[in-house]
PDB file of C-alpha atoms and ligand atoms in Angstrom:
ATOM      1  CA  MET A   5     156.291-112.946  82.820  1.00 96.00           C
ATOM      2  CA  LYS A   6     156.993-109.581  84.326  1.00 98.00           C
ATOM      3  CA  LEU A   7     155.640-107.379  87.077  1.00 98.00           C
ATOM      4  CA  ILE A   8     155.133-103.826  85.911  1.00 98.00           C
ATOM      5  CA  CYS A   9     154.886-101.447  88.834  1.00 98.00           C
ATOM      6  CA  ILE A  10     153.685 -97.877  89.114  1.00 97.00           C
ATOM      7  CA  GLY A  11     155.191 -95.460  91.611  1.00 94.00           C
ATOM      8  CA  ARG A  12     153.589 -92.318  93.056  1.00 92.00           C
ATOM      9  CA  ASN A  13     150.035 -92.900  91.848  1.00 95.00           C
ATOM     10  CA  TYR A  14     148.273 -91.565  94.965  1.00 94.00           C
ATOM     11  CA  ALA A  15     148.709 -87.934  96.025  1.00 90.00           C
ATOM     12  CA  ALA A  16     148.706 -88.626  99.777  1.00 88.00           C
ATOM     13  CA  HIS A  17     151.511 -91.192  99.420  1.00 86.00           C
ATOM     14  CA  ILE A  18     153.599 -88.768  97.367  1.00 84.00           C
ATOM     15  CA  ASP A  19     153.246 -86.242 100.200  1.00 87.00           C
ATOM     16  CA  GLU A  20     154.194 -88.677 102.967  1.00 86.00           C
ATOM     17  CA  LEU A  21     157.487 -89.534 101.243  1.00 85.00           C
ATOM     18  CA  LYS A  22     158.007 -85.866 100.319  1.00 85.00           C
ATOM     19  CA  ASN A  23     158.337 -86.801  96.669  1.00 88.00           C
ATOM     20  CA  GLU A  24     157.506 -84.601  93.737  1.00 86.00           C
ATOM     21  CA  ARG A  25     154.247 -85.174  91.943  1.00 84.00           C
ATOM     22  CA  PRO A  26     155.249 -86.770  88.628  1.00 88.00           C
ATOM     23  CA  GLU A  27     154.142 -85.421  85.259  1.00 92.00           C
ATOM     24  CA  GLU A  28     153.867 -88.943  83.886  1.00 94.00           C
ATOM     25  CA  PRO A  29     153.461 -92.303  85.644  1.00 95.00           C
ATOM     26  CA  ILE A  30     156.644 -93.654  87.225  1.00 95.00           C
ATOM     27  CA  VAL A  31     157.253 -97.180  85.972  1.00 97.00           C
ATOM     28  CA  PHE A  32     159.590 -99.917  87.124  1.00 97.00           C
ATOM     29  CA  ILE A  33     159.798-103.680  86.714  1.00 97.00           C
ATOM     30  CA  LYS A  34     160.214-106.433  89.235  1.00 98.00           C
ATOM     31  CA  PRO A  35     161.532-109.799  88.013  1.00 98.00           C
ATOM     32  CA  ASP A  36     159.266-112.853  88.268  1.00 98.00           C
ATOM     33  CA  SER A  37     161.716-114.269  90.835  1.00 98.00           C
ATOM     34  CA  SER A  38     160.561-111.564  93.269  1.00 98.00           C
ATOM     35  CA  ILE A  39     157.157-113.208  93.692  1.00 98.00           C
ATOM     36  CA  LEU A  40     156.793-114.620  97.186  1.00 98.00           C
ATOM     37  CA  PRO A  41     155.789-118.278  96.752  1.00 97.00           C
ATOM     38  CA  LYS A  42     152.268-119.044  97.965  1.00 93.00           C
ATOM     39  CA  GLU A  43     151.968-119.977 101.644  1.00 89.00           C
ATOM     40  CA  GLN A  44     155.565-118.914 102.265  1.00 96.00           C
ATOM     41  CA  ASP A  45     156.587-116.494 105.012  1.00 98.00           C
ATOM     42  CA  PHE A  46     158.299-113.230 104.102  1.00 98.00           C
ATOM     43  CA  TYR A  47     161.873-113.096 105.388  1.00 98.00           C
ATOM     44  CA  ILE A  48     163.369-109.645 105.959  1.00 98.00           C
ATOM     45  CA  PRO A  49     166.537-109.636 103.834  1.00 98.00           C
ATOM     46  CA  GLU A  50     169.814-109.061 105.666  1.00 97.00           C
ATOM     47  CA  PHE A  51     170.769-106.097 103.462  1.00 98.00           C
ATOM     48  CA  SER A  52     168.005-103.848 104.801  1.00 98.00           C
ATOM     49  CA  ASN A  53     166.905-102.446 108.155  1.00 97.00           C
ATOM     50  CA  ASP A  54     163.871-100.703 106.736  1.00 98.00           C
ATOM     51  CA  ILE A  55     161.582-102.926 104.679  1.00 98.00           C
ATOM     52  CA  HIS A  56     158.294-101.156 103.950  1.00 98.00           C
ATOM     53  CA  TYR A  57     154.960-102.683 102.987  1.00 98.00           C
ATOM     54  CA  GLU A  58     153.079-101.053 100.114  1.00 98.00           C
ATOM     55  CA  VAL A  59     149.647-102.528  99.465  1.00 98.00           C
ATOM     56  CA  GLU A  60     148.556-102.244  95.831  1.00 98.00           C
ATOM     57  CA  VAL A  61     145.712-103.289  93.565  1.00 98.00           C
ATOM     58  CA  LEU A  62     146.902-105.749  90.926  1.00 98.00           C
ATOM     59  CA  ILE A  63     145.751-106.303  87.366  1.00 98.00           C
ATOM     60  CA  LYS A  64     146.448-109.546  85.504  1.00 98.00           C
ATOM     61  CA  ILE A  65     147.009-109.034  81.776  1.00 98.00           C
ATOM     62  CA  LYS A  66     145.217-111.651  79.695  1.00 98.00           C
ATOM     63  CA  LYS A  67     146.602-111.198  76.175  1.00 98.00           C
ATOM     64  CA  VAL A  68     149.475-109.755  74.208  1.00 98.00           C
ATOM     65  CA  GLY A  69     149.342-106.093  73.359  1.00 98.00           C
ATOM     66  CA  LYS A  70     151.367-102.990  72.672  1.00 97.00           C
ATOM     67  CA  HIS A  71     150.392 -99.393  72.039  1.00 98.00           C
ATOM     68  CA  ILE A  72     147.025-100.171  73.599  1.00 98.00           C
ATOM     69  CA  ALA A  73     144.529 -97.329  73.339  1.00 98.00           C
ATOM     70  CA  LYS A  74     142.951 -96.306  76.625  1.00 98.00           C
ATOM     71  CA  GLU A  75     139.482 -97.074  75.231  1.00 98.00           C
ATOM     72  CA  PHE A  76     140.434-100.719  74.654  1.00 98.00           C
ATOM     73  CA  ALA A  77     142.533-101.256  77.768  1.00 98.00           C
ATOM     74  CA  TYR A  78     139.647-102.923  79.620  1.00 98.00           C
ATOM     75  CA  THR A  79     139.723-105.786  77.080  1.00 98.00           C
ATOM     76  CA  TYR A  80     143.238-106.714  78.260  1.00 98.00           C
ATOM     77  CA  TYR A  81     142.254-107.884  81.726  1.00 98.00           C
ATOM     78  CA  ASP A  82     139.540-109.951  83.369  1.00 98.00           C
ATOM     79  CA  GLU A  83     141.048-110.399  86.814  1.00 98.00           C
ATOM     80  CA  VAL A  84     141.994-108.049  89.631  1.00 98.00           C
ATOM     81  CA  GLY A  85     143.853-108.777  92.824  1.00 98.00           C
ATOM     82  CA  LEU A  86     145.765-107.287  95.702  1.00 98.00           C
ATOM     83  CA  GLY A  87     149.413-107.556  96.670  1.00 98.00           C
ATOM     84  CA  ILE A  88     152.365-105.950  98.361  1.00 98.00           C
ATOM     85  CA  ASP A  89     155.269-104.156  96.737  1.00 98.00           C
ATOM     86  CA  PHE A  90     157.847-104.723  99.495  1.00 98.00           C
ATOM     87  CA  THR A  91     160.518-102.038  99.345  1.00 98.00           C
ATOM     88  CA  ALA A  92     163.905-101.776 101.051  1.00 98.00           C
ATOM     89  CA  ARG A  93     163.390 -98.079 101.775  1.00 97.00           C
ATOM     90  CA  ASP A  94     166.891 -97.499 103.157  1.00 98.00           C
ATOM     91  CA  LEU A  95     168.513 -98.997 100.074  1.00 98.00           C
ATOM     92  CA  GLN A  96     166.068 -97.242  97.747  1.00 97.00           C
ATOM     93  CA  SER A  97     166.860 -93.868  99.339  1.00 96.00           C
ATOM     94  CA  LYS A  98     170.572 -94.432  98.852  1.00 97.00           C
ATOM     95  CA  LEU A  99     170.119 -95.438  95.214  1.00 97.00           C
ATOM     96  CA  LYS A 100     167.727 -92.535  94.523  1.00 94.00           C
ATOM     97  CA  ALA A 101     170.183 -90.048  96.025  1.00 96.00           C
ATOM     98  CA  LYS A 102     172.823 -91.256  93.593  1.00 97.00           C
ATOM     99  CA  GLY A 103     170.421 -91.342  90.659  1.00 96.00           C
ATOM    100  CA  LEU A 104     170.853 -95.105  90.348  1.00 97.00           C
ATOM    101  CA  PRO A 105     168.218 -97.706  89.423  1.00 95.00           C
ATOM    102  CA  TRP A 106     165.967 -98.998  92.231  1.00 92.00           C
ATOM    103  CA  GLU A 107     165.932-102.654  91.255  1.00 95.00           C
ATOM    104  CA  LYS A 108     167.850-104.004  94.233  1.00 97.00           C
ATOM    105  CA  ALA A 109     165.440-102.236  96.607  1.00 98.00           C
ATOM    106  CA  LYS A 110     162.300-103.433  94.820  1.00 98.00           C
ATOM    107  CA  GLY A 111     163.122-106.636  92.962  1.00 98.00           C
ATOM    108  CA  PHE A 112     164.703-108.850  95.582  1.00 98.00           C
ATOM    109  CA  ASP A 113     163.422-112.374  96.244  1.00 98.00           C
ATOM    110  CA  GLY A 114     160.039-112.292  97.950  1.00 98.00           C
ATOM    111  CA  ALA A 115     159.506-108.560  97.325  1.00 98.00           C
ATOM    112  CA  ALA A 116     156.234-109.119  95.464  1.00 98.00           C
ATOM    113  CA  VAL A 117     153.203-110.541  97.222  1.00 98.00           C
ATOM    114  CA  VAL A 118     150.508-111.612  94.786  1.00 98.00           C
ATOM    115  CA  GLY A 119     147.230-112.483  96.487  1.00 98.00           C
ATOM    116  CA  LYS A 120     144.270-114.307  95.074  1.00 98.00           C
ATOM    117  CA  TRP A 121     142.576-113.258  91.856  1.00 98.00           C
ATOM    118  CA  MET A 122     138.981-112.200  91.402  1.00 98.00           C
ATOM    119  CA  PRO A 123     136.968-111.746  88.226  1.00 98.00           C
ATOM    120  CA  LYS A 124     136.771-108.009  87.571  1.00 97.00           C
ATOM    121  CA  ASN A 125     133.056-108.237  86.847  1.00 96.00           C
ATOM    122  CA  LYS A 126     132.542-109.126  90.505  1.00 97.00           C
ATOM    123  CA  TYR A 127     133.036-105.417  91.137  1.00 97.00           C
ATOM    124  CA  GLU A 128     130.683-102.732  89.988  1.00 96.00           C
ATOM    125  CA  ASN A 129     133.486-100.350  89.025  1.00 97.00           C
ATOM    126  CA  THR A 130     137.204-101.176  89.208  1.00 97.00           C
ATOM    127  CA  ASP A 131     137.873 -97.429  89.449  1.00 97.00           C
ATOM    128  CA  ASN A 132     136.049 -97.370  92.765  1.00 98.00           C
ATOM    129  CA  MET A 133     137.339-100.271  94.856  1.00 98.00           C
ATOM    130  CA  GLU A 134     138.288 -99.902  98.488  1.00 98.00           C
ATOM    131  CA  PHE A 135     141.295-101.812  99.743  1.00 98.00           C
ATOM    132  CA  SER A 136     143.325-101.944 102.904  1.00 98.00           C
ATOM    133  CA  LEU A 137     146.333-103.429 104.612  1.00 98.00           C
ATOM    134  CA  LEU A 138     146.185-104.621 108.178  1.00 98.00           C
ATOM    135  CA  ARG A 139     149.285-105.040 110.272  1.00 98.00           C
ATOM    136  CA  ASN A 140     148.693-107.263 113.299  1.00 98.00           C
ATOM    137  CA  GLY A 141     144.980-106.656 112.878  1.00 96.00           C
ATOM    138  CA  GLN A 142     145.221-102.848 112.726  1.00 97.00           C
ATOM    139  CA  ASN A 143     144.417-100.911 109.567  1.00 97.00           C
ATOM    140  CA  VAL A 144     147.604 -99.195 108.418  1.00 98.00           C
ATOM    141  CA  GLN A 145     146.736 -98.416 104.803  1.00 97.00           C
ATOM    142  CA  ILE A 146     143.302 -97.675 103.394  1.00 97.00           C
ATOM    143  CA  GLY A 147     142.959 -96.775  99.744  1.00 97.00           C
ATOM    144  CA  ASN A 148     140.422 -96.480  97.004  1.00 97.00           C
ATOM    145  CA  THR A 149     141.202 -96.863  93.320  1.00 97.00           C
ATOM    146  CA  SER A 150     139.134 -93.726  92.668  1.00 96.00           C
ATOM    147  CA  LEU A 151     142.065 -91.770  94.170  1.00 96.00           C
ATOM    148  CA  MET A 152     144.609 -92.947  91.591  1.00 96.00           C
ATOM    149  CA  LEU A 153     146.270 -90.113  89.693  1.00 96.00           C
ATOM    150  CA  TRP A 154     146.263 -92.386  86.646  1.00 97.00           C
ATOM    151  CA  LYS A 155     143.449 -94.914  86.459  1.00 97.00           C
ATOM    152  CA  ILE A 156     143.853 -98.577  85.502  1.00 98.00           C
ATOM    153  CA  ASP A 157     143.031 -98.129  81.809  1.00 98.00           C
ATOM    154  CA  GLU A 158     145.355 -95.136  81.503  1.00 97.00           C
ATOM    155  CA  LEU A 159     148.151 -97.141  83.125  1.00 98.00           C
ATOM    156  CA  ILE A 160     147.694-100.107  80.781  1.00 98.00           C
ATOM    157  CA  SER A 161     147.773 -97.781  77.807  1.00 98.00           C
ATOM    158  CA  TYR A 162     150.800 -95.885  79.104  1.00 98.00           C
ATOM    159  CA  VAL A 163     152.986 -98.864  80.011  1.00 98.00           C
ATOM    160  CA  SER A 164     152.132-100.658  76.755  1.00 98.00           C
ATOM    161  CA  THR A 165     153.782 -97.878  74.785  1.00 97.00           C
ATOM    162  CA  TYR A 166     157.106 -98.943  76.347  1.00 97.00           C
ATOM    163  CA  PHE A 167     156.699-102.643  77.151  1.00 97.00           C
ATOM    164  CA  MET A 168     154.817-105.240  75.172  1.00 98.00           C
ATOM    165  CA  LEU A 169     152.277-106.692  77.565  1.00 98.00           C
ATOM    166  CA  LYS A 170     152.030-110.447  77.620  1.00 98.00           C
ATOM    167  CA  LYS A 171     149.499-112.876  78.973  1.00 98.00           C
ATOM    168  CA  GLY A 172     150.118-113.339  82.687  1.00 98.00           C
ATOM    169  CA  ASP A 173     151.987-110.092  83.254  1.00 98.00           C
ATOM    170  CA  ILE A 174     150.911-108.329  86.429  1.00 98.00           C
ATOM    171  CA  LEU A 175     150.453-104.591  86.854  1.00 98.00           C
ATOM    172  CA  PHE A 176     151.043-103.147  90.342  1.00 98.00           C
ATOM    173  CA  THR A 177     149.034 -99.927  90.322  1.00 98.00           C
ATOM    174  CA  GLY A 178     150.732 -97.966  93.128  1.00 97.00           C
ATOM    175  CA  THR A 179     150.259 -97.609  96.853  1.00 97.00           C
ATOM    176  CA  PRO A 180     148.149 -95.204  98.908  1.00 96.00           C
ATOM    177  CA  ALA A 181     149.393 -93.391 102.020  1.00 94.00           C
ATOM    178  CA  GLY A 182     150.330 -95.198 105.206  1.00 95.00           C
ATOM    179  CA  VAL A 183     153.401 -97.162 104.106  1.00 95.00           C
ATOM    180  CA  GLY A 184     155.575 -98.306 106.963  1.00 96.00           C
ATOM    181  CA  LYS A 185     158.201-100.646 108.267  1.00 98.00           C
ATOM    182  CA  VAL A 186     157.677-104.336 108.910  1.00 98.00           C
ATOM    183  CA  SER A 187     159.179-106.138 111.893  1.00 98.00           C
ATOM    184  CA  PRO A 188     159.785-109.821 112.570  1.00 98.00           C
ATOM    185  CA  ASN A 189     156.598-111.613 113.714  1.00 98.00           C
ATOM    186  CA  ASP A 190     154.318-109.108 111.991  1.00 98.00           C
ATOM    187  CA  TYR A 191     151.202-110.552 110.434  1.00 98.00           C
ATOM    188  CA  LEU A 192     149.989-108.691 107.343  1.00 98.00           C
ATOM    189  CA  SER A 193     146.667-109.151 105.630  1.00 98.00           C
ATOM    190  CA  GLY A 194     145.061-107.309 102.756  1.00 98.00           C
ATOM    191  CA  THR A 195     141.425-106.773 101.877  1.00 98.00           C
ATOM    192  CA  LEU A 196     139.750-105.737  98.646  1.00 98.00           C
ATOM    193  CA  GLU A 197     136.152-104.586  98.975  1.00 98.00           C
ATOM    194  CA  GLY A 198     136.051-106.233 102.379  1.00 97.00           C
ATOM    195  CA  GLU A 199     137.385-109.623 101.310  1.00 98.00           C
ATOM    196  CA  THR A 200     140.733-110.980 102.510  1.00 98.00           C
ATOM    197  CA  MET A 201     143.072-111.390  99.533  1.00 98.00           C
ATOM    198  CA  PHE A 202     146.334-112.433 101.206  1.00 98.00           C
ATOM    199  CA  GLU A 203     147.835-113.192 104.611  1.00 98.00           C
ATOM    200  CA  ILE A 204     151.580-113.020 105.251  1.00 98.00           C
ATOM    201  CA  ASN A 205     153.785-113.729 108.233  1.00 98.00           C
ATOM    202  CA  VAL A 206     157.000-111.713 108.498  1.00 98.00           C
ATOM    203  CA  LYS A 207     160.117-113.452 109.801  1.00 97.00           C
TER     204      LYS A 207
HETATM  205 ZN1   ZN B   1     154.747 -99.544  95.093  1.00 90.31          ZN
END
């Protein structure tokens, strides 16, 4: 399976990193080996001094599809979740400056937190879900899927024109503003519509 990730999907996050607003979704892939095993602590890798958390709403793809029309995208998922796209920001900045691929900064072991899954019909409207990340009990990121530049169904349609989606693939839908650095002994937790979806200790 693969993790398909969207960059720069919330205007306020684009501004905080002083990035340009993209004309199309920015897409990258994390390998399945980047998933942090359940119940395992996140270890800051030795190659970075600036690991950032990015909380993101996740979509689990339930069947094979390519060239999926936006109108049918909702039939490709039944479950939503919440996770973290950990990013070695220092390494990413270096690679970006040279025009090189980001994979090392985004796809390292443990760089993808996948929390628990919820049936999508638990929520009235997946395009209006509030989510947040707490660092040591303090809210550091608060987002709402209504603020996505490209909504879930548009993203599924868009990415499926490049990558065949397969059952079990996970879509990371982008992070809102408030990204920041993690430090050893941090405790991170994420909520979706008020419910805790994951808890992570940083080492
Ligand atoms: Zn991200």
